[in-house]
Coordinates of C-alpha atoms and ligand atoms in Angstrom, one line a residue:
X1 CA 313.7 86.5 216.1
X2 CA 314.2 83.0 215.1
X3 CA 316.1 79.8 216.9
X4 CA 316.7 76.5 215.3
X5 CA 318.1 74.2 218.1
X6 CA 319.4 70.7 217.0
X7 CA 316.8 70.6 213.9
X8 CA 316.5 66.7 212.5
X9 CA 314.9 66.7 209.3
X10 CA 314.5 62.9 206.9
X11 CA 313.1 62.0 203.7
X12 CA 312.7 58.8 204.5
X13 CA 315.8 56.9 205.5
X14 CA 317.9 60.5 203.8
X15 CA 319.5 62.8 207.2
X16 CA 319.1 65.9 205.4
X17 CA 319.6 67.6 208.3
X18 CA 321.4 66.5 211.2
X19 CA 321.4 68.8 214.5
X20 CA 321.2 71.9 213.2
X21 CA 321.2 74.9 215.4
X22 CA 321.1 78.8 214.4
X23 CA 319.9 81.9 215.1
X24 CA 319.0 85.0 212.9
X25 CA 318.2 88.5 214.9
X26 CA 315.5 90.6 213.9
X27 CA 317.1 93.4 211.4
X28 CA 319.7 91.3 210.2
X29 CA 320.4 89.5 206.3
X30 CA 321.7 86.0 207.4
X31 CA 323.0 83.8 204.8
X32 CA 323.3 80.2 204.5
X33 CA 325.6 79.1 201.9
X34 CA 326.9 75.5 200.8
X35 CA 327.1 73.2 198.1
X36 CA 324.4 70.9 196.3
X37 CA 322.4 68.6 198.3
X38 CA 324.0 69.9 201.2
X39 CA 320.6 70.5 202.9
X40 CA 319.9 73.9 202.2
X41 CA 316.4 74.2 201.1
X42 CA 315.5 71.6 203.4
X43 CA 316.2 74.3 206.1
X44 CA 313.8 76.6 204.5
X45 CA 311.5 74.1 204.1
X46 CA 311.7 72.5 208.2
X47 CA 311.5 76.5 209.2
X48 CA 308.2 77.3 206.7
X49 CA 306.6 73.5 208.1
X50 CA 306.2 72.4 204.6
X51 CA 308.7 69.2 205.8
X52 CA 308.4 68.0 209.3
X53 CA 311.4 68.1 211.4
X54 CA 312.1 65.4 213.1
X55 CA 313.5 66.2 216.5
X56 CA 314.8 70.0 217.5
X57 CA 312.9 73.2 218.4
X58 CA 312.5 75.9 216.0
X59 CA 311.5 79.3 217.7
X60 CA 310.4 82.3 216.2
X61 CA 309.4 85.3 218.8
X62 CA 310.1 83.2 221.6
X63 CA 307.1 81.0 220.7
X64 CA 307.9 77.4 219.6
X65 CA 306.4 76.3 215.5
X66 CA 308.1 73.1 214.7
X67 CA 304.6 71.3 214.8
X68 CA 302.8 74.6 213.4
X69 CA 301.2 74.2 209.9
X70 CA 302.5 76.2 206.5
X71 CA 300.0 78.6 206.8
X72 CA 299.6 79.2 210.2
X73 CA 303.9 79.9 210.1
X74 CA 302.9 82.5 207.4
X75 CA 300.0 84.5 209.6
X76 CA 302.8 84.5 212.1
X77 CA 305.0 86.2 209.9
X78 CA 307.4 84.2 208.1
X79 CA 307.0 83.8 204.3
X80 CA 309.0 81.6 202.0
X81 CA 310.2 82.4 198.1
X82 CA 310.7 78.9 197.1
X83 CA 313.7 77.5 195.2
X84 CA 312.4 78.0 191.3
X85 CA 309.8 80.8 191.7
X86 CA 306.6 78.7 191.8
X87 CA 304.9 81.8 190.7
X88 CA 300.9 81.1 189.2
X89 CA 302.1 80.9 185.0
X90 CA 298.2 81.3 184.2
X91 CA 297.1 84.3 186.6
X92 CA 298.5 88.0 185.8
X93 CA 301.0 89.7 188.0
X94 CA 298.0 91.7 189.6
X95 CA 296.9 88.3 190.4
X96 CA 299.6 86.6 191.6
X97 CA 300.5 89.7 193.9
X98 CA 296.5 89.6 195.0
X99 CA 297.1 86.1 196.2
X100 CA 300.5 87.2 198.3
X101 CA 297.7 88.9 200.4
X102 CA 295.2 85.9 200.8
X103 CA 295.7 85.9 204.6
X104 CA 295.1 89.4 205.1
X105 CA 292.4 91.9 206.0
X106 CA 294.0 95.1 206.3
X107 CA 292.9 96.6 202.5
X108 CA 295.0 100.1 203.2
X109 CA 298.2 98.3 204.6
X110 CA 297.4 95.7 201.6
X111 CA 297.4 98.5 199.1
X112 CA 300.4 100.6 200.6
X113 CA 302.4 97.2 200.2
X114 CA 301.2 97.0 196.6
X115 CA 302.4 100.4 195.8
X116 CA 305.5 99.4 197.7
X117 CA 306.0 96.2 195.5
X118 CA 305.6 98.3 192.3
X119 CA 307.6 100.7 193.1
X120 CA 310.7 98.2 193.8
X121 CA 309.9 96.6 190.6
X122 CA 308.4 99.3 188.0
X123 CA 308.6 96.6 185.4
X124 CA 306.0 94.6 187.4
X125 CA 303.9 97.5 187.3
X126 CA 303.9 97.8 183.4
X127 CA 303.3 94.0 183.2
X128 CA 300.7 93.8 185.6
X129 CA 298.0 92.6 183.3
X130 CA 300.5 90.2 182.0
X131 CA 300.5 86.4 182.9
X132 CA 303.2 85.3 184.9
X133 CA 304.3 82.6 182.6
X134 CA 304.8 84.7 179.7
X135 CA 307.8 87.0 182.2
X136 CA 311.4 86.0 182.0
X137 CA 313.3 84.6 184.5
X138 CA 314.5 87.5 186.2
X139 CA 310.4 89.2 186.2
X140 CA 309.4 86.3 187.8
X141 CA 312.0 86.4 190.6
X142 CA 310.8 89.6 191.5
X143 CA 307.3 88.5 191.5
X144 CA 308.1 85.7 193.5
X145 CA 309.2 88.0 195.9
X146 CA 306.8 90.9 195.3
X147 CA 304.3 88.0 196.1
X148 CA 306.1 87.2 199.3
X149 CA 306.1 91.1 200.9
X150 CA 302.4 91.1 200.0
X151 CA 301.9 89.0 203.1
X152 CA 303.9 91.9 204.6
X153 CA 306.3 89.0 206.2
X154 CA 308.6 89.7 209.8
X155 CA 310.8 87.3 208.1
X156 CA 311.6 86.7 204.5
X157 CA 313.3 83.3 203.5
X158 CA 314.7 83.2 200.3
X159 CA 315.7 80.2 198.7
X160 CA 318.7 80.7 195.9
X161 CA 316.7 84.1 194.1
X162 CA 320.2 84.4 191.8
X163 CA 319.4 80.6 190.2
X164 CA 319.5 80.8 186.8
X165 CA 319.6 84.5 186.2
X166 CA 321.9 86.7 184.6
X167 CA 324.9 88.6 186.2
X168 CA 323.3 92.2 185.8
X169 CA 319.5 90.6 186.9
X170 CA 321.5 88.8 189.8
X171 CA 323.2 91.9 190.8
X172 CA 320.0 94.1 191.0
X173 CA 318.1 91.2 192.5
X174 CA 320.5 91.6 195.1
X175 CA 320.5 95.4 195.5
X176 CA 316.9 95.0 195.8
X177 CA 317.0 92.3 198.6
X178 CA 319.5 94.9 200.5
X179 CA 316.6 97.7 200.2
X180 CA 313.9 95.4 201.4
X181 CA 315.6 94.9 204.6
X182 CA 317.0 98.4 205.4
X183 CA 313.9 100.1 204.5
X184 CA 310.8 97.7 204.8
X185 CA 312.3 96.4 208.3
X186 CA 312.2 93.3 207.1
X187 CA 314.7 90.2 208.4
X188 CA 316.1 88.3 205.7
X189 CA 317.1 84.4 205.6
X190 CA 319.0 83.9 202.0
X191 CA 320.0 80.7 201.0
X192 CA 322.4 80.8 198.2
X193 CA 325.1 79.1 195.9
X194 CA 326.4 82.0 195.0
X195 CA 328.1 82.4 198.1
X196 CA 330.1 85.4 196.7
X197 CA 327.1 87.9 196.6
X198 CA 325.3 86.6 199.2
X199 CA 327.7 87.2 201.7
X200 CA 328.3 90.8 200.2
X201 CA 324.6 91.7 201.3
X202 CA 324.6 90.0 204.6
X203 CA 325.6 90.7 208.0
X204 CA 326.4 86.9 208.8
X205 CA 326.8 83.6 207.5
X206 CA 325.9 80.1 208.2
X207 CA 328.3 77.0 206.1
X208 CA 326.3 74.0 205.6
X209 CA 327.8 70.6 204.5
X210 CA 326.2 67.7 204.3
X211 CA 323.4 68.5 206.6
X212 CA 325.4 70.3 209.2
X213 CA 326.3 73.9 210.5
X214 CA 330.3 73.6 209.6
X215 CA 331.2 77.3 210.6
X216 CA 329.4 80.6 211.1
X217 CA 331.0 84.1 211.3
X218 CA 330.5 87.3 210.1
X219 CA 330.1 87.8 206.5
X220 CA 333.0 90.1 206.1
X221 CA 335.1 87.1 207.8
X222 CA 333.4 84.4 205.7
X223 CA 334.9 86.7 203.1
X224 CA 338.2 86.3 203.8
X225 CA 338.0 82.5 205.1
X226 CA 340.8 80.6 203.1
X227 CA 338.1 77.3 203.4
X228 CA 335.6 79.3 202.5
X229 CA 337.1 81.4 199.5
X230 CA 338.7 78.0 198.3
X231 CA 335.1 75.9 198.6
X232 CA 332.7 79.0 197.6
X233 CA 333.9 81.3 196.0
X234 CA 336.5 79.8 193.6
X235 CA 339.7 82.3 194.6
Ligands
ATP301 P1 320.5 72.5 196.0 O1 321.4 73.6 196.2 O2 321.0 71.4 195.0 O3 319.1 72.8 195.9 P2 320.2 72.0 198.9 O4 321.4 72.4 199.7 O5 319.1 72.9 198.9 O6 320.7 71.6 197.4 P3 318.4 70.0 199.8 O7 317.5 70.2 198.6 O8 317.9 70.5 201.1 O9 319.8 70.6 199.5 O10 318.7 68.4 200.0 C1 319.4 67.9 201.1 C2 319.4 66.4 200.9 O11 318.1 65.8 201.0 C3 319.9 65.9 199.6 O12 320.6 64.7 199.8 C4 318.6 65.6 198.8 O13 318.9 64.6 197.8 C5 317.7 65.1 199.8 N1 316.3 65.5 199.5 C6 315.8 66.7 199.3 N2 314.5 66.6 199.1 C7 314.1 65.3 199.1 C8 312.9 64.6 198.9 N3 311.8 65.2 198.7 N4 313.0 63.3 199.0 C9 314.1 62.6 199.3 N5 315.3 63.2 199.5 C10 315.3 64.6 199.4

């Protein structure tokens, strides 16, 4: 569904990302996991076109968008739940969730996905006249997302969804992200600290230091990776 091949991507005189290549099938939850800084919002951020790369080919569906615009990369199917929510604070979850769809036409698909969304997150549905920037953390995760499957996306990027939440919000955030993809057939890009749930979710994983691919494998192996259990997940 998607290829990066040798992705470049600068702020400036800053490599964030040097040479990156990957690949994520359609079906599958791929995970990229590494530390601070070590590039991997900027990933999200080359695939979605919100930061130019700088040499590299990014292909999604065979068809190249590494010069395509941010919205243009969203009508083809890829949507982005930024680092930090970024939900609207002033419009109500109704709102927010009506602006998912912007880009679409479809009003029974649009509604089916709204039921969909609801029904994922009930709590959404009982706070729907609510402004966003009243929810907690947690509600406005799963707006953020809600907001996201309301462009009813081929490919969902997710960038760090546990940040800042609590273990038991973190743990159903993650069930949920699990249900999206085995029963809305959608493919799921998570980028994550917590390297520990991600790669209990996923099928495989991506290590990124610095601004470069360090080791990829199957999530169960990632698991049991002594670099990786010593680096990531603090055994
Ligand atoms: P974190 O987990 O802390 O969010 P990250 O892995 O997502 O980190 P990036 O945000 O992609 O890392 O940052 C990669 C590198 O690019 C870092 O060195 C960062 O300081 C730099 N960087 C990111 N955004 C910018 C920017 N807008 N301007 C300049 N440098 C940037």
């Amino acid at each position: 569904m998607l290829e990066l091949k040798n992705i470049q991507t600068n702020y400036g005189n800053i490599e964030a990302l040097r040479n990156i290549s990957l690949h994520i099938d359609t079906g599958e939850i791929i995970t990229l996991i590494g530390g601070n800084g070590a590039g991997k919002s900027s990933t999200l951020m080359t695939i979605s076109g919100i930061v130019p790369s700088r040499a590299g080919k990014i292909l999604f569906k065979g068809k190249e968008i590494q010069r395509r615009s941010a919205d243009d990369i969203v009508s083809m199917g890829i949507c982005q739940v930024p680092e930090g929510r970024h939900i609207f604070p002033d419009l109500s979850v109704q709102e927010n969730l009506d602006m998912g769809a912007f880009l679409r036409k479809d009003k029974a698909g649009i509604k089916a996905d709204l039921d969909y969304v609801y029904s994922l997150f009930p709590i959404l549905a009982e706070r729907r006249t609510q402004s966003g920037g009243t929810l907690s953390g947690g509600e406005q995760q799963m707006l953020a997302m809600s907001r996201a499957l309301m462009a009813r996306p081929e490919l969902l990027l997710l960038d760090e969804p546990s940040m800042g939440l609590a273990p038991l919000i973190i743990k159903q955030i993650f069930e949920i992200i699990k249900k999206i993809n085995q029963e809305h057939n959608t493919t799921i890009f998570l980028v994550e600290q917590n390297a520990n749930q991600a790669l209990h979710i996923a099928d495989r994983g991506y290590v990124i230091e610095n601004g470069k691919i360090t080791l990829t494998d199957t999530a169960k192996k990632l698991l049991t990776n002594e670099e990786v259990q010593k680096a990531y997940l603090g055994i």
